[in-house]
PDB file of C-alpha atoms in Angstrom:
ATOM      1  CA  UNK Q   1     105.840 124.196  97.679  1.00 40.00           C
ATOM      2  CA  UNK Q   2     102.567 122.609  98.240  1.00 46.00           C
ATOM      3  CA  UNK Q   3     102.398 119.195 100.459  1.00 51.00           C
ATOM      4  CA  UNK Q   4     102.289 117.076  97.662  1.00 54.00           C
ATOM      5  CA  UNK Q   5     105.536 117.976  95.677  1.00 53.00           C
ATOM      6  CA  UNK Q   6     108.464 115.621  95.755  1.00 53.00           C
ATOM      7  CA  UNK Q   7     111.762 117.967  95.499  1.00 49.00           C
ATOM      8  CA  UNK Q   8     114.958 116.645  95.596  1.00 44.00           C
ATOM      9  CA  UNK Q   9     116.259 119.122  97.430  1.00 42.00           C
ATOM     10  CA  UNK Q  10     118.773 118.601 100.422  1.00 46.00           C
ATOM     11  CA  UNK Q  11     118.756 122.089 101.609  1.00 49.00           C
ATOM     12  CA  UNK Q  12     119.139 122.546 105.701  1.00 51.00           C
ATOM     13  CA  UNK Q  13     116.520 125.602 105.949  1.00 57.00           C
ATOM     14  CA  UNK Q  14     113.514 123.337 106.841  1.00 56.00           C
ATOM     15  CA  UNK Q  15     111.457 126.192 105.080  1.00 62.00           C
ATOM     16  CA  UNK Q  16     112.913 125.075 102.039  1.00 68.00           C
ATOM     17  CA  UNK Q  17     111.748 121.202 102.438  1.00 73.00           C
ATOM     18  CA  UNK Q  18     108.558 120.267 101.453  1.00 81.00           C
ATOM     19  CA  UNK Q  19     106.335 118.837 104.281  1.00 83.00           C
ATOM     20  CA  UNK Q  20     105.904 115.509 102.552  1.00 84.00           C
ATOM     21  CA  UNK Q  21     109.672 115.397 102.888  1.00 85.00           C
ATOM     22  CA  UNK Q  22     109.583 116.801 106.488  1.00 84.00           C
ATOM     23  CA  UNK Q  23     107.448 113.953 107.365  1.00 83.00           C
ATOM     24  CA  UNK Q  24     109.256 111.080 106.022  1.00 84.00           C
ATOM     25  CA  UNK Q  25     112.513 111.833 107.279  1.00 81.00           C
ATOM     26  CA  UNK Q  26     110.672 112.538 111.053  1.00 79.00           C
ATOM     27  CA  UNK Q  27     108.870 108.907 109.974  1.00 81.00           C
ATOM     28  CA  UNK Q  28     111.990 107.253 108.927  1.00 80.00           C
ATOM     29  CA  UNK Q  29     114.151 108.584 112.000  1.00 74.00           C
ATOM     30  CA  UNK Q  30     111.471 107.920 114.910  1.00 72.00           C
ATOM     31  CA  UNK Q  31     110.741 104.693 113.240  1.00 69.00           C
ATOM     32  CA  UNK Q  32     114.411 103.159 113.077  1.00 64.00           C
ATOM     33  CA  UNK Q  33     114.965 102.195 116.124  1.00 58.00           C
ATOM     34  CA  UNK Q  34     111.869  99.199 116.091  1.00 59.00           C
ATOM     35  CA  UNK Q  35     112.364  98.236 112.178  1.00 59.00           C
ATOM     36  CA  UNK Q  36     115.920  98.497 111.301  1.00 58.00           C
ATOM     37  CA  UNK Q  37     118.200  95.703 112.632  1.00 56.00           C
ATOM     38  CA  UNK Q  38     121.505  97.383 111.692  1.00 60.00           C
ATOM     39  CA  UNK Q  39     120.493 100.331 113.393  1.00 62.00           C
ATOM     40  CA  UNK Q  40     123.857 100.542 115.442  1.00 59.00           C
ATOM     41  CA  UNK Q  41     125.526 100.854 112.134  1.00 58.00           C
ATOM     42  CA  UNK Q  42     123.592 103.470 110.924  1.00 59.00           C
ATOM     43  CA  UNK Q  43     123.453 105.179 113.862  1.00 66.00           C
ATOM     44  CA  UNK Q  44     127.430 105.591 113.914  1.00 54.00           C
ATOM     45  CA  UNK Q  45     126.750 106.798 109.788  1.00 57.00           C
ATOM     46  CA  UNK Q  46     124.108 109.233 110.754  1.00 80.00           C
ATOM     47  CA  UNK Q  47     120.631 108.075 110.877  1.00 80.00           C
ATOM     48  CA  UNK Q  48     119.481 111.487 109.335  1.00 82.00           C
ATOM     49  CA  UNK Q  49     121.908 110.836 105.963  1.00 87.00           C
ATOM     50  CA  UNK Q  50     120.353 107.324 105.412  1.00 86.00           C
ATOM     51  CA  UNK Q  51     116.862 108.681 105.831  1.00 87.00           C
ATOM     52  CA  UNK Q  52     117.878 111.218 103.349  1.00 89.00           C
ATOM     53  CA  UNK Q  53     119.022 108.745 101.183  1.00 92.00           C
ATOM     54  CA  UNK Q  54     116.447 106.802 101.407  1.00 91.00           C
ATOM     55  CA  UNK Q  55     113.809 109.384 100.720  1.00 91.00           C
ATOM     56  CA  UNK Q  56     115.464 110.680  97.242  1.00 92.00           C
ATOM     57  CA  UNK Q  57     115.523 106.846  96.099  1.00 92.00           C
ATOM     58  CA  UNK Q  58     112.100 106.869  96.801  1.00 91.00           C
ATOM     59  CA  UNK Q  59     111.521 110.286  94.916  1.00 91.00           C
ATOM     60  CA  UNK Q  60     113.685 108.453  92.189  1.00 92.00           C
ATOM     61  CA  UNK Q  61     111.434 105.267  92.234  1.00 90.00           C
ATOM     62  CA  UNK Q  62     108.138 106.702  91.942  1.00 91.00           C
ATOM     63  CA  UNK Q  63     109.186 109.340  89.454  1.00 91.00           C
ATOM     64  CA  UNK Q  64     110.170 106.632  86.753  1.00 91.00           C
ATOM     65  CA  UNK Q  65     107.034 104.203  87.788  1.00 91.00           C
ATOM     66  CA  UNK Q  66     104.619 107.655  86.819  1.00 90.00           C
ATOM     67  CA  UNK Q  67     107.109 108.192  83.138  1.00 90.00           C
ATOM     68  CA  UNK Q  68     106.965 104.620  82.347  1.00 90.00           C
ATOM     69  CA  UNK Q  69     103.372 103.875  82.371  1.00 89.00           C
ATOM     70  CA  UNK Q  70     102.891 107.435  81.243  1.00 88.00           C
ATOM     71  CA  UNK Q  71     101.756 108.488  77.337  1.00 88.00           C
ATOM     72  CA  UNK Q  72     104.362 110.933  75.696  1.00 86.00           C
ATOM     73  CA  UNK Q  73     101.946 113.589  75.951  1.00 88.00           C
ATOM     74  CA  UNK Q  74     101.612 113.542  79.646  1.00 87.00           C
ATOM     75  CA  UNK Q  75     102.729 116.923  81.369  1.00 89.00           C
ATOM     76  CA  UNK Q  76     105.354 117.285  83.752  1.00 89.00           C
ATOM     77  CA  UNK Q  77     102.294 118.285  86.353  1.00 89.00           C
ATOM     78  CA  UNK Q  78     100.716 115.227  86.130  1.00 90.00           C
ATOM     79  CA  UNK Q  79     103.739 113.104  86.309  1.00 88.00           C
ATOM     80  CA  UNK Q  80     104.796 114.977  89.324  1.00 90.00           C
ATOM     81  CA  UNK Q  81     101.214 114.019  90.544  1.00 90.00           C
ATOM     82  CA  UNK Q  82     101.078 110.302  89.439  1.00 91.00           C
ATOM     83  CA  UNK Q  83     104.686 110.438  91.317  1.00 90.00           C
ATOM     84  CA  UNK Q  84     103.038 111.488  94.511  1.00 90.00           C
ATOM     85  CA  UNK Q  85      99.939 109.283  94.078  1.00 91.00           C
ATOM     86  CA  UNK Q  86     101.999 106.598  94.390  1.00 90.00           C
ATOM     87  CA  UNK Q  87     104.544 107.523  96.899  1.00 90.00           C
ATOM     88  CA  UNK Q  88     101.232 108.411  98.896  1.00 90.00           C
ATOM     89  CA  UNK Q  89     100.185 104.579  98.217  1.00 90.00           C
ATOM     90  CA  UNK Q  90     103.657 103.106  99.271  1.00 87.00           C
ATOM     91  CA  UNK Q  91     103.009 105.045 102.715  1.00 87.00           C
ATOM     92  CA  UNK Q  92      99.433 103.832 103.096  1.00 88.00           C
ATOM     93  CA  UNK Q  93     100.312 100.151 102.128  1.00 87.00           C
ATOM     94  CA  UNK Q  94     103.843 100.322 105.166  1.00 84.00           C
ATOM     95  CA  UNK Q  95     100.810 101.881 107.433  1.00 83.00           C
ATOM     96  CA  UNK Q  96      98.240  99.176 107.113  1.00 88.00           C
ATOM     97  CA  UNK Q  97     101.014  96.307 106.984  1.00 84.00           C
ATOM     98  CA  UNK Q  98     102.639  97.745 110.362  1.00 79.00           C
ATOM     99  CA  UNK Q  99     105.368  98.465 109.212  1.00 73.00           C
ATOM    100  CA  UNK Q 100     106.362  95.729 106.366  1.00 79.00           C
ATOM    101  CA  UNK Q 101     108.106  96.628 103.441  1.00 80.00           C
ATOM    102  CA  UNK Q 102     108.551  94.898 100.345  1.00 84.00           C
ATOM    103  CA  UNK Q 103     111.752  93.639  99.690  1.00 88.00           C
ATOM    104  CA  UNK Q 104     112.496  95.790  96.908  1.00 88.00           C
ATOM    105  CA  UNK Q 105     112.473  98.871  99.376  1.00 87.00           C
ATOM    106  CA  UNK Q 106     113.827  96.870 101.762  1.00 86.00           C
ATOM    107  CA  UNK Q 107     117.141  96.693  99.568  1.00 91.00           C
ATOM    108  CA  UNK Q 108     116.654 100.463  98.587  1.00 90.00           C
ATOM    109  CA  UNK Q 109     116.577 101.476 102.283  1.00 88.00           C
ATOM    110  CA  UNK Q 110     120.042  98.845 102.915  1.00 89.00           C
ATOM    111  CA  UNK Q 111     121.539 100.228  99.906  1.00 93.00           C
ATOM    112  CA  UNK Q 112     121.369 103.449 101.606  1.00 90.00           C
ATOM    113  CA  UNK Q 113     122.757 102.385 105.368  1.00 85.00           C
ATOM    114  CA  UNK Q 114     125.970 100.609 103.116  1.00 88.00           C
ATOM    115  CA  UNK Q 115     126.329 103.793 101.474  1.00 87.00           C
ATOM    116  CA  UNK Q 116     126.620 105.711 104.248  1.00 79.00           C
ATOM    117  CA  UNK Q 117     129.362 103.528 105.802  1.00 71.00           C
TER     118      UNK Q 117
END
C-alpha cells in the first residue's frame, strides 16, 4: 500500500497497515495522555481500541466529504485521493493549532472512548 491510502483494515500484522495508519494510531496513543481528559477511562477500555476507532471514523469522514462534493464521473482513485488530501489537511490544521480539534472530531473521538466502555 502506498503512504497515502486509507484502508480500513484492522489486521494485527503491522505489514499489513498502511503507514498513514501506523502513524495516527502512534499519534493518537503518545498524544492521549496531554489532550484527552477521560483518559483514565479509556485507558481501562484500551487506549489502542479507541485510537482504532477513532481512525476508521476519520477514514469514514473524509471518504464521504471527497463523494459528496465529487461529480458522478469521478474515479474511485481520485476519491481515494481527495479522501487523503483532506485527512492530510485535518492533520496539518491539529498541528498548527497545537493540538485543537474542532468539536465535531472532538465528539467523533468521545463517541469512540463511550464505545469502548
Amino acid at each position: 500500500m502506498s503512504d497515502n491510502s486509507l484502508p480500513t483494515l484492522s489486521g494485527s500484522d503491522p505489514g499489513l497497515v498502511s503507514e498513514t495508519q501506523r502513524n495516527f494510531l502512534s499519534g493518537c496513543v503518545m498524544g492521549a495522555t496531554n489532550r484527552m481528559p477521560d483518559l483514565v477511562a479509556v485507558q481501562e477500555t484500551g487506549l489502542l481500541k479507541v485510537c482504532g476507532c477513532s481512525y476508521l471514523k476519520l477514514v469514514e469522514k473524509v471518504r464521504l466529504e471527497a463523494a459528496a462534493v465529487a461529480d458522478p464521473i469521478t474515479s474511485s482513485s481520485d476519491l481515494e485521493r481527495d479522501a487523503y488530501k483532506r485527512f492530510k489537511k485535518l492533520d496539518e490544521d491539529f498541528q498548527a493549532t497545537e493540538g485543537s480539534l474542532s468539536e465535531e472530531l472532538v465528539e467523533l473521538f468521545a463517541s469512540c472512548i463511550r464505545q469502548s466502555s
